[in-house]
Amino acid sequence: MDRYDPKTIEAKWQQVWEAERTFYTPDPAPGEEPPNHWYQLEMLPYPSGTLHMGHVLNYTMGDVLTHFRRRHGWIVLRPMGWDSFGLPAENAAIREGGHPREIVEQNIVEIREQMKRLGWAIDWDREVGAHDVEFYRWTQWLFLRFYERGLAYRKAAPVNWCPHDQTVVANEYVIDGRCERCGTPVELRNLEQWFFKITAYADELLRFDLPEGGSWPERTMTIQRNWIGRSEGAEILFRVDELDTDISVFTTRPDTLYGATFFVLAPEHPLVERIATPEVDEYVRATAQKKTEERAAEQAKTGVFTGRYATNPVNGAKLPVWVADYVLMDYGTGAIMAVPAHDERDGEFAETFDLPVVEVIAEDGTLVNSDGFDRMPAEEAKQAIVEKLHGEGRGAPAVSHRLRDWSFGRQRYWGCPIPILYCDACGEVPVPDEQLPVVLPEVEDYRPKGKPPLATATEWLHTTCPRCGGPATREADTMDTFVDSSWYFLRYVDPHNDQAPFDRRLVDYWCPITHYIGGIDHATGHLLYSRFFVKVLNELGLLGFREPFAGLFHQGWVTMGGTKMSKSKGNVSGPDAVVEAYGADAVRLYILFMGPADQDMEWTDAGIDGMVRFVRRLWRIVHEVAAAAPPGEPGDGPLVRKAHATIERVTDDLDRRMQFHTPISAVMELVNAIADDPAAPGARFAAETAVSLLQPWSPHVTSELWEVLGHEDRLWQQPWPQTDPALLVHETFELVVQVNGRVRDRLEVPAGLADAELVERATRSEKVQAHLDGKEIRQSIVVPGKLVNLVVG
RNA sequence: GCGGCGGUGGCGCAACUGGUCGACGCGAUGGCCUCAAAAGCCAUUGUCCCUCUGGGACGUGUGGGUUCGAGUCCCACCCGCCGCACCA
């Protein structure tokens, strides 16, 4: 027996897989599209660094599922690519010096090597990188389709500005008022910006019409629903005579309209400019300088009276108009009717500024002080009051969402150029399809300066208008990298297509993605954007489904020092050293053995020795079995039964419960049982079963051991082991006997005895008799095949 | 504040539908093998107690409850983590 040498056997099998193209998945020919196919995908890595143990967990999970499905006869597509555009890569380049492209491409070379050394089953023919012209020309092409439909547009709006990264940041990636990338508090700035009209799909995004057999974690759907934040109410017009205008207000409580005693505008409200008093100007200026974070953390209410009055449409009351920053411009209409008696925030404000409070809902939930609606239940009054206003043209039922349009223009270099031109004569002009791609130009200094770096590439910037032939300037913003990741999974299906982003037949065949693995941090970002993209692409006729991801699974974080591993935090541990020291198989097993895959786990290599010990033990025992155990029919001895029970556990744990660690325990138990007597009848069958069941976790050593056991075929092509139901049934079982709920004895008894017989045997036990103490048995409970509980009193 | 997840040996965790708590592994202790080491093997390993070839009590964050039986269900609370948060 050779010593277990992971380096040699891992290199050997990786070469075999590459030479035999084991993990390359051909597309089906038209008309020949086998039904049992599976699209396994894990979120693609940012090549801003190389892999850390969090990636190892993620992709090993995908790998186990890929092997498992293949061995059940499924055709599995399992591609890989790079989220290579965007801030992470660009910031890495700034940090380390050099060009983002060089950094990214160098990292990609290294990551590809790491992935191959871990033995992951990836179809490398389908590799896609966001920064490849052949990819981003189609990102531009898709943008133009959105643009044509009015789903990509430019407007001035308050947006989050990160002063460190010198760019706009989407709402989805502002965490606690700070930039998700660099942690700098963001500012609200009124800027001309590019947006995707995701709000047009708000209600549809609330519905999860998952494909048959699909399932999402409930909490992810809840997070998305809360993010979209649909609320039903009414929009009501308040007249401001002095400004000769109507101000629209959104409220979920039209039933409290008679209780409105003042009126508040957000400081950013467009009307505020027209009110211009020195106090108002000063207040607005002071607010504008506050960071979003500071504003949210403020305890006391602040505000300023404008000297103007708005008329309550329901009773003609003159309400003083205030400007206060507790009213947010980006929700509702940026203006509210304030009802201090029934809204906590309005109440605080009224108390601070000594404004009147009028109660309009009594304790019993009916209206008071509300002409004509008194004693009406509040729920009923909501409708009745809106109906009355509707009749007068002063209000209507309305729905408001928390969700904002997705701002995707970035004032940065390293991204996909937006294919738009500005012409003095024609205005905003989309680049015609035949002029794509708009290639990202080289610039002298790509670092952020507040002004898009592309604006300094003068030769590239100035061009001719395709409509009038006159001079035109290119859009210098680039796209958010989340635009790239909103459709990359579709490009994998048809990565070399130079006529279209993808072939609809192929996309409709492989997609939706059967099983997607990635972090829950993308719940309101990538996972929402991709759903939006797919809905639009469906309406464009480019594909035939409306949800991108049928199944979804969130892995836990791999932490170090209690925080999530990430390059920006500097607490990164990569696979290279451990793979070098222990081999890929042991590392793959260990990272999955550490705990439930959906829970966070603290990385430590303290226990990895134990896993290497197990692999070596498996190696030795399989060799002993190969030498000692007789070939032939396995029979039905205890080892064979144990093997069948293990098949049952491993298969069920993985398939139904998405548990990757308990199957390893189950196989360890089986191996321990074989070790007791490697020459026993059934030991060969048990060893074959152990090796076969472990193949998805540790494909190299198991492939080798399969040969050691005398097989000339390929383990990864073997059907998944099947249980024989007859061998799962045992002839005897251990009967647990309890007296008053406490275990007092265990008896080995034949299966299939009548309840009365079980009670009889239980009662006869000496140990039980000692505890019965001569007392009368009042009740006996029998759990068939398990236990008897004798109740005495 | 609202919503969610979690709390089991020295450690990671297992116990899936209320039915044997601690599987599997780490660590630790003792022993075997060896000139020695590496590797490996064997035994012990929740706490406490006793008349110790055995046996008993206690034990899953805390306090109650339901049940023949509760880590699992119900009520109240404590602690930790995550998401949302002046959303009208």
PDB file of C-alpha atoms in Angstrom, chain A residues 489-685:
ATOM      1  CA  PHE A 489     -25.926  34.143 -15.627  1.00  0.00           C
ATOM      2  CA  LEU A 490     -27.703  34.391 -18.977  1.00  0.00           C
ATOM      3  CA  ARG A 491     -24.458  34.907 -20.879  1.00  0.00           C
ATOM      4  CA  TYR A 492     -22.939  31.710 -19.423  1.00  0.00           C
ATOM      5  CA  VAL A 493     -25.503  29.812 -21.408  1.00  0.00           C
ATOM      6  CA  ASP A 494     -24.242  31.195 -24.706  1.00  0.00           C
ATOM      7  CA  PRO A 495     -20.943  32.936 -23.945  1.00  0.00           C
ATOM      8  CA  HIS A 496     -19.472  33.141 -27.447  1.00  0.00           C
ATOM      9  CA  ASN A 497     -22.525  34.443 -29.283  1.00  0.00           C
ATOM     10  CA  ASP A 498     -21.476  37.483 -31.353  1.00  0.00           C
ATOM     11  CA  GLN A 499     -24.912  38.129 -32.825  1.00  0.00           C
ATOM     12  CA  ALA A 500     -26.901  38.527 -29.634  1.00  0.00           C
ATOM     13  CA  PRO A 501     -26.404  38.537 -25.857  1.00  0.00           C
ATOM     14  CA  PHE A 502     -27.669  34.954 -25.891  1.00  0.00           C
ATOM     15  CA  ASP A 503     -29.777  32.553 -27.864  1.00  0.00           C
ATOM     16  CA  ARG A 504     -33.302  32.411 -26.526  1.00  0.00           C
ATOM     17  CA  ARG A 505     -33.631  28.687 -27.144  1.00  0.00           C
ATOM     18  CA  LEU A 506     -30.590  27.930 -24.988  1.00  0.00           C
ATOM     19  CA  VAL A 507     -31.536  30.365 -22.248  1.00  0.00           C
ATOM     20  CA  ASP A 508     -35.044  28.969 -22.108  1.00  0.00           C
ATOM     21  CA  TYR A 509     -33.588  25.467 -21.947  1.00  0.00           C
ATOM     22  CA  TRP A 510     -31.136  26.006 -19.089  1.00  0.00           C
ATOM     23  CA  CYS A 511     -32.864  28.730 -17.118  1.00  0.00           C
ATOM     24  CA  PRO A 512     -34.218  29.665 -14.646  1.00  0.00           C
ATOM     25  CA  ILE A 513     -31.244  28.771 -12.504  1.00  0.00           C
ATOM     26  CA  THR A 514     -32.137  25.627 -10.631  1.00  0.00           C
ATOM     27  CA  HIS A 515     -30.062  26.336  -7.556  1.00  0.00           C
ATOM     28  CA  TYR A 516     -28.304  29.585  -6.696  1.00  0.00           C
ATOM     29  CA  ILE A 517     -25.899  29.912  -3.774  1.00  0.00           C
ATOM     30  CA  GLY A 518     -24.730  33.252  -2.430  1.00  0.00           C
ATOM     31  CA  GLY A 519     -24.671  35.665   0.476  1.00  0.00           C
ATOM     32  CA  ILE A 520     -27.827  37.127   1.937  1.00  0.00           C
ATOM     33  CA  ASP A 521     -26.114  40.541   1.810  1.00  0.00           C
ATOM     34  CA  HIS A 522     -27.336  40.696  -1.774  1.00  0.00           C
ATOM     35  CA  ALA A 523     -31.000  40.295  -0.790  1.00  0.00           C
ATOM     36  CA  THR A 524     -32.030  43.860  -1.663  1.00  0.00           C
ATOM     37  CA  GLY A 525     -29.365  44.451  -4.306  1.00  0.00           C
ATOM     38  CA  HIS A 526     -28.203  41.903  -6.832  1.00  0.00           C
ATOM     39  CA  LEU A 527     -31.060  39.485  -6.128  1.00  0.00           C
ATOM     40  CA  LEU A 528     -33.640  42.226  -6.650  1.00  0.00           C
ATOM     41  CA  TYR A 529     -31.944  43.824  -9.665  1.00  0.00           C
ATOM     42  CA  SER A 530     -31.653  40.442 -11.414  1.00  0.00           C
ATOM     43  CA  ARG A 531     -35.350  39.772 -10.932  1.00  0.00           C
ATOM     44  CA  PHE A 532     -36.105  43.190 -12.416  1.00  0.00           C
ATOM     45  CA  PHE A 533     -33.820  42.554 -15.395  1.00  0.00           C
ATOM     46  CA  VAL A 534     -35.356  39.192 -16.164  1.00  0.00           C
ATOM     47  CA  LYS A 535     -38.883  40.628 -16.076  1.00  0.00           C
ATOM     48  CA  VAL A 536     -37.893  43.330 -18.559  1.00  0.00           C
ATOM     49  CA  LEU A 537     -35.996  40.899 -20.788  1.00  0.00           C
ATOM     50  CA  ASN A 538     -39.078  38.705 -20.784  1.00  0.00           C
ATOM     51  CA  GLU A 539     -41.207  41.603 -21.974  1.00  0.00           C
ATOM     52  CA  LEU A 540     -38.635  42.329 -24.669  1.00  0.00           C
ATOM     53  CA  GLY A 541     -39.167  38.776 -25.920  1.00  0.00           C
ATOM     54  CA  LEU A 542     -35.561  37.829 -25.238  1.00  0.00           C
ATOM     55  CA  LEU A 543     -36.435  34.998 -22.884  1.00  0.00           C
ATOM     56  CA  GLY A 544     -39.478  33.042 -21.792  1.00  0.00           C
ATOM     57  CA  PHE A 545     -39.511  33.249 -18.005  1.00  0.00           C
ATOM     58  CA  ARG A 546     -39.989  35.927 -15.363  1.00  0.00           C
ATOM     59  CA  GLU A 547     -37.897  34.818 -12.396  1.00  0.00           C
ATOM     60  CA  PRO A 548     -34.150  34.152 -12.703  1.00  0.00           C
ATOM     61  CA  PHE A 549     -33.572  31.937  -9.663  1.00  0.00           C
ATOM     62  CA  ALA A 550     -35.816  28.990  -8.845  1.00  0.00           C
ATOM     63  CA  GLY A 551     -33.924  27.747  -5.799  1.00  0.00           C
ATOM     64  CA  LEU A 552     -31.896  29.957  -3.508  1.00  0.00           C
ATOM     65  CA  PHE A 553     -29.571  29.137  -0.639  1.00  0.00           C
ATOM     66  CA  HIS A 554     -27.561  31.505   1.532  1.00  0.00           C
ATOM     67  CA  GLN A 555     -24.324  30.220   2.958  1.00  0.00           C
ATOM     68  CA  GLY A 556     -23.171  31.537   6.321  1.00  0.00           C
ATOM     69  CA  TRP A 557     -20.208  33.835   6.616  1.00  0.00           C
ATOM     70  CA  VAL A 558     -16.797  32.428   7.207  1.00  0.00           C
ATOM     71  CA  THR A 559     -15.481  34.767   9.867  1.00  0.00           C
ATOM     72  CA  MET A 560     -12.123  35.490  11.373  1.00  0.00           C
ATOM     73  CA  GLY A 561     -12.000  37.328  14.664  1.00  0.00           C
ATOM     74  CA  GLY A 562     -15.802  37.401  14.561  1.00  0.00           C
ATOM     75  CA  THR A 563     -16.172  39.404  11.364  1.00  0.00           C
ATOM     76  CA  LYS A 564     -16.859  38.297   7.826  1.00  0.00           C
ATOM     77  CA  MET A 565     -13.730  37.590   5.845  1.00  0.00           C
ATOM     78  CA  SER A 566     -13.099  40.267   3.294  1.00  0.00           C
ATOM     79  CA  LYS A 567     -10.110  41.798   1.718  1.00  0.00           C
ATOM     80  CA  SER A 568     -11.150  45.319   2.672  1.00  0.00           C
ATOM     81  CA  LYS A 569     -11.212  44.324   6.354  1.00  0.00           C
ATOM     82  CA  GLY A 570      -7.874  42.591   6.090  1.00  0.00           C
ATOM     83  CA  ASN A 571      -8.975  39.410   7.876  1.00  0.00           C
ATOM     84  CA  VAL A 572      -8.481  37.041   5.012  1.00  0.00           C
ATOM     85  CA  SER A 573      -7.220  33.492   5.023  1.00  0.00           C
ATOM     86  CA  GLY A 574      -6.814  31.828   1.651  1.00  0.00           C
ATOM     87  CA  PRO A 575      -6.835  28.165   0.649  1.00  0.00           C
ATOM     88  CA  ASP A 576      -3.300  27.998  -0.793  1.00  0.00           C
ATOM     89  CA  ALA A 577      -1.386  27.137   2.371  1.00  0.00           C
ATOM     90  CA  VAL A 578      -3.861  24.554   3.672  1.00  0.00           C
ATOM     91  CA  VAL A 579      -4.289  22.903   0.282  1.00  0.00           C
ATOM     92  CA  GLU A 580      -0.517  22.703   0.000  1.00  0.00           C
ATOM     93  CA  ALA A 581      -0.192  21.213   3.479  1.00  0.00           C
ATOM     94  CA  TYR A 582      -3.209  18.894   3.647  1.00  0.00           C
ATOM     95  CA  GLY A 583      -4.541  18.441   0.114  1.00  0.00           C
ATOM     96  CA  ALA A 584      -7.696  19.729  -1.545  1.00  0.00           C
ATOM     97  CA  ASP A 585      -9.875  16.792  -0.453  1.00  0.00           C
ATOM     98  CA  ALA A 586      -9.188  17.339   3.245  1.00  0.00           C
ATOM     99  CA  VAL A 587      -9.779  21.077   2.909  1.00  0.00           C
ATOM    100  CA  ARG A 588     -13.049  20.560   1.039  1.00  0.00           C
ATOM    101  CA  LEU A 589     -14.250  18.069   3.659  1.00  0.00           C
ATOM    102  CA  TYR A 590     -13.118  20.221   6.533  1.00  0.00           C
ATOM    103  CA  ILE A 591     -14.737  23.492   5.457  1.00  0.00           C
ATOM    104  CA  LEU A 592     -18.067  21.677   5.066  1.00  0.00           C
ATOM    105  CA  PHE A 593     -17.643  19.645   8.260  1.00  0.00           C
ATOM    106  CA  MET A 594     -17.194  22.782  10.373  1.00  0.00           C
ATOM    107  CA  GLY A 595     -20.915  23.275  10.851  1.00  0.00           C
ATOM    108  CA  PRO A 596     -24.252  23.891   9.119  1.00  0.00           C
ATOM    109  CA  ALA A 597     -23.570  25.593   5.794  1.00  0.00           C
ATOM    110  CA  ASP A 598     -26.173  28.295   6.352  1.00  0.00           C
ATOM    111  CA  GLN A 599     -24.712  29.424   9.667  1.00  0.00           C
ATOM    112  CA  ASP A 600     -21.699  31.611  10.251  1.00  0.00           C
ATOM    113  CA  MET A 601     -18.518  29.798  11.146  1.00  0.00           C
ATOM    114  CA  GLU A 602     -15.303  31.066  12.612  1.00  0.00           C
ATOM    115  CA  TRP A 603     -12.359  29.956  10.521  1.00  0.00           C
ATOM    116  CA  THR A 604      -9.665  28.066  12.358  1.00  0.00           C
ATOM    117  CA  ASP A 605      -7.434  25.335  11.025  1.00  0.00           C
ATOM    118  CA  ALA A 606      -7.278  23.771  14.498  1.00  0.00           C
ATOM    119  CA  GLY A 607      -9.423  20.804  13.533  1.00  0.00           C
ATOM    120  CA  ILE A 608      -8.121  20.197  10.040  1.00  0.00           C
ATOM    121  CA  ASP A 609      -5.654  17.608  11.344  1.00  0.00           C
ATOM    122  CA  GLY A 610      -8.616  15.486  12.340  1.00  0.00           C
ATOM    123  CA  MET A 611      -9.931  15.564   8.796  1.00  0.00           C
ATOM    124  CA  VAL A 612      -6.579  14.580   7.318  1.00  0.00           C
ATOM    125  CA  ARG A 613      -6.502  11.756   9.846  1.00  0.00           C
ATOM    126  CA  PHE A 614      -9.904  10.616   8.613  1.00  0.00           C
ATOM    127  CA  VAL A 615      -8.847  10.663   4.957  1.00  0.00           C
ATOM    128  CA  ARG A 616      -5.697   8.721   5.758  1.00  0.00           C
ATOM    129  CA  ARG A 617      -7.755   6.254   7.789  1.00  0.00           C
ATOM    130  CA  LEU A 618     -10.159   5.813   4.896  1.00  0.00           C
ATOM    131  CA  TRP A 619      -7.188   5.270   2.608  1.00  0.00           C
ATOM    132  CA  ARG A 620      -5.691   2.594   4.841  1.00  0.00           C
ATOM    133  CA  ILE A 621      -8.934   0.772   5.575  1.00  0.00           C
ATOM    134  CA  VAL A 622      -9.978   0.652   1.937  1.00  0.00           C
ATOM    135  CA  HIS A 623      -6.612  -0.877   1.088  1.00  0.00           C
ATOM    136  CA  GLU A 624      -7.060  -3.441   3.857  1.00  0.00           C
ATOM    137  CA  VAL A 625     -10.522  -4.286   2.595  1.00  0.00           C
ATOM    138  CA  ALA A 626      -9.267  -4.578  -0.981  1.00  0.00           C
ATOM    139  CA  ALA A 627      -6.673  -7.079   0.202  1.00  0.00           C
ATOM    140  CA  ALA A 628      -8.727  -9.036   2.718  1.00  0.00           C
ATOM    141  CA  ALA A 629     -12.444  -8.865   2.061  1.00  0.00           C
ATOM    142  CA  PRO A 630     -13.903 -11.477  -0.235  1.00  0.00           C
ATOM    143  CA  PRO A 631     -15.488 -10.254  -3.473  1.00  0.00           C
ATOM    144  CA  GLY A 632     -18.910 -11.491  -4.519  1.00  0.00           C
ATOM    145  CA  GLU A 633     -22.435 -10.958  -3.264  1.00  0.00           C
ATOM    146  CA  PRO A 634     -22.471  -8.672  -0.208  1.00  0.00           C
ATOM    147  CA  GLY A 635     -25.169 -10.636   1.608  1.00  0.00           C
ATOM    148  CA  ASP A 636     -27.224  -9.015   4.345  1.00  0.00           C
ATOM    149  CA  GLY A 637     -24.867  -8.871   7.323  1.00  0.00           C
ATOM    150  CA  PRO A 638     -24.647  -5.966   9.787  1.00  0.00           C
ATOM    151  CA  LEU A 639     -22.064  -4.058   7.734  1.00  0.00           C
ATOM    152  CA  VAL A 640     -24.238  -4.243   4.649  1.00  0.00           C
ATOM    153  CA  ARG A 641     -27.236  -3.027   6.603  1.00  0.00           C
ATOM    154  CA  LYS A 642     -25.162  -0.234   8.091  1.00  0.00           C
ATOM    155  CA  ALA A 643     -24.054   0.737   4.571  1.00  0.00           C
ATOM    156  CA  HIS A 644     -27.662   0.936   3.402  1.00  0.00           C
ATOM    157  CA  ALA A 645     -28.617   3.023   6.414  1.00  0.00           C
ATOM    158  CA  THR A 646     -25.718   5.357   5.549  1.00  0.00           C
ATOM    159  CA  ILE A 647     -26.903   5.721   1.956  1.00  0.00           C
ATOM    160  CA  GLU A 648     -30.302   6.692   3.309  1.00  0.00           C
ATOM    161  CA  ARG A 649     -28.893   9.291   5.705  1.00  0.00           C
ATOM    162  CA  VAL A 650     -26.410  10.880   3.323  1.00  0.00           C
ATOM    163  CA  THR A 651     -28.893  11.138   0.487  1.00  0.00           C
ATOM    164  CA  ASP A 652     -31.692  12.548   2.614  1.00  0.00           C
ATOM    165  CA  ASP A 653     -29.461  15.010   4.467  1.00  0.00           C
ATOM    166  CA  LEU A 654     -28.092  16.457   1.261  1.00  0.00           C
ATOM    167  CA  ASP A 655     -31.129  16.285  -0.970  1.00  0.00           C
ATOM    168  CA  ARG A 656     -33.938  17.283   1.349  1.00  0.00           C
ATOM    169  CA  ARG A 657     -32.147  19.094   4.180  1.00  0.00           C
ATOM    170  CA  MET A 658     -29.290  20.831   2.360  1.00  0.00           C
ATOM    171  CA  GLN A 659     -26.907  19.658   5.056  1.00  0.00           C
ATOM    172  CA  PHE A 660     -23.330  19.152   4.010  1.00  0.00           C
ATOM    173  CA  HIS A 661     -21.767  18.285   7.370  1.00  0.00           C
ATOM    174  CA  THR A 662     -23.952  15.482   8.789  1.00  0.00           C
ATOM    175  CA  PRO A 663     -23.365  13.244   5.736  1.00  0.00           C
ATOM    176  CA  ILE A 664     -19.643  13.364   6.516  1.00  0.00           C
ATOM    177  CA  SER A 665     -20.374  12.194  10.082  1.00  0.00           C
ATOM    178  CA  ALA A 666     -22.512   9.386   8.727  1.00  0.00           C
ATOM    179  CA  VAL A 667     -19.730   8.141   6.439  1.00  0.00           C
ATOM    180  CA  MET A 668     -17.240   8.400   9.306  1.00  0.00           C
ATOM    181  CA  GLU A 669     -19.462   6.112  11.354  1.00  0.00           C
ATOM    182  CA  LEU A 670     -19.580   3.624   8.519  1.00  0.00           C
ATOM    183  CA  VAL A 671     -15.808   3.718   8.117  1.00  0.00           C
ATOM    184  CA  ASN A 672     -15.389   3.178  11.880  1.00  0.00           C
ATOM    185  CA  ALA A 673     -17.624   0.132  11.596  1.00  0.00           C
ATOM    186  CA  ILE A 674     -15.587  -1.294   8.690  1.00  0.00           C
ATOM    187  CA  ALA A 675     -12.373  -0.716  10.617  1.00  0.00           C
ATOM    188  CA  ASP A 676     -13.523  -3.144  13.306  1.00  0.00           C
ATOM    189  CA  ASP A 677     -13.117  -6.023  10.857  1.00  0.00           C
ATOM    190  CA  PRO A 678     -11.941  -5.197   7.322  1.00  0.00           C
ATOM    191  CA  ALA A 679     -12.120  -8.882   6.362  1.00  0.00           C
ATOM    192  CA  ALA A 680     -15.743  -9.292   7.403  1.00  0.00           C
ATOM    193  CA  PRO A 681     -18.375 -10.354   4.894  1.00  0.00           C
ATOM    194  CA  GLY A 682     -19.905  -7.208   3.487  1.00  0.00           C
ATOM    195  CA  ALA A 683     -16.805  -5.121   4.238  1.00  0.00           C
ATOM    196  CA  ARG A 684     -16.100  -4.714   0.529  1.00  0.00           C
ATOM    197  CA  PHE A 685     -19.626  -3.529  -0.154  1.00  0.00           C
TER     198      PHE A 685
END
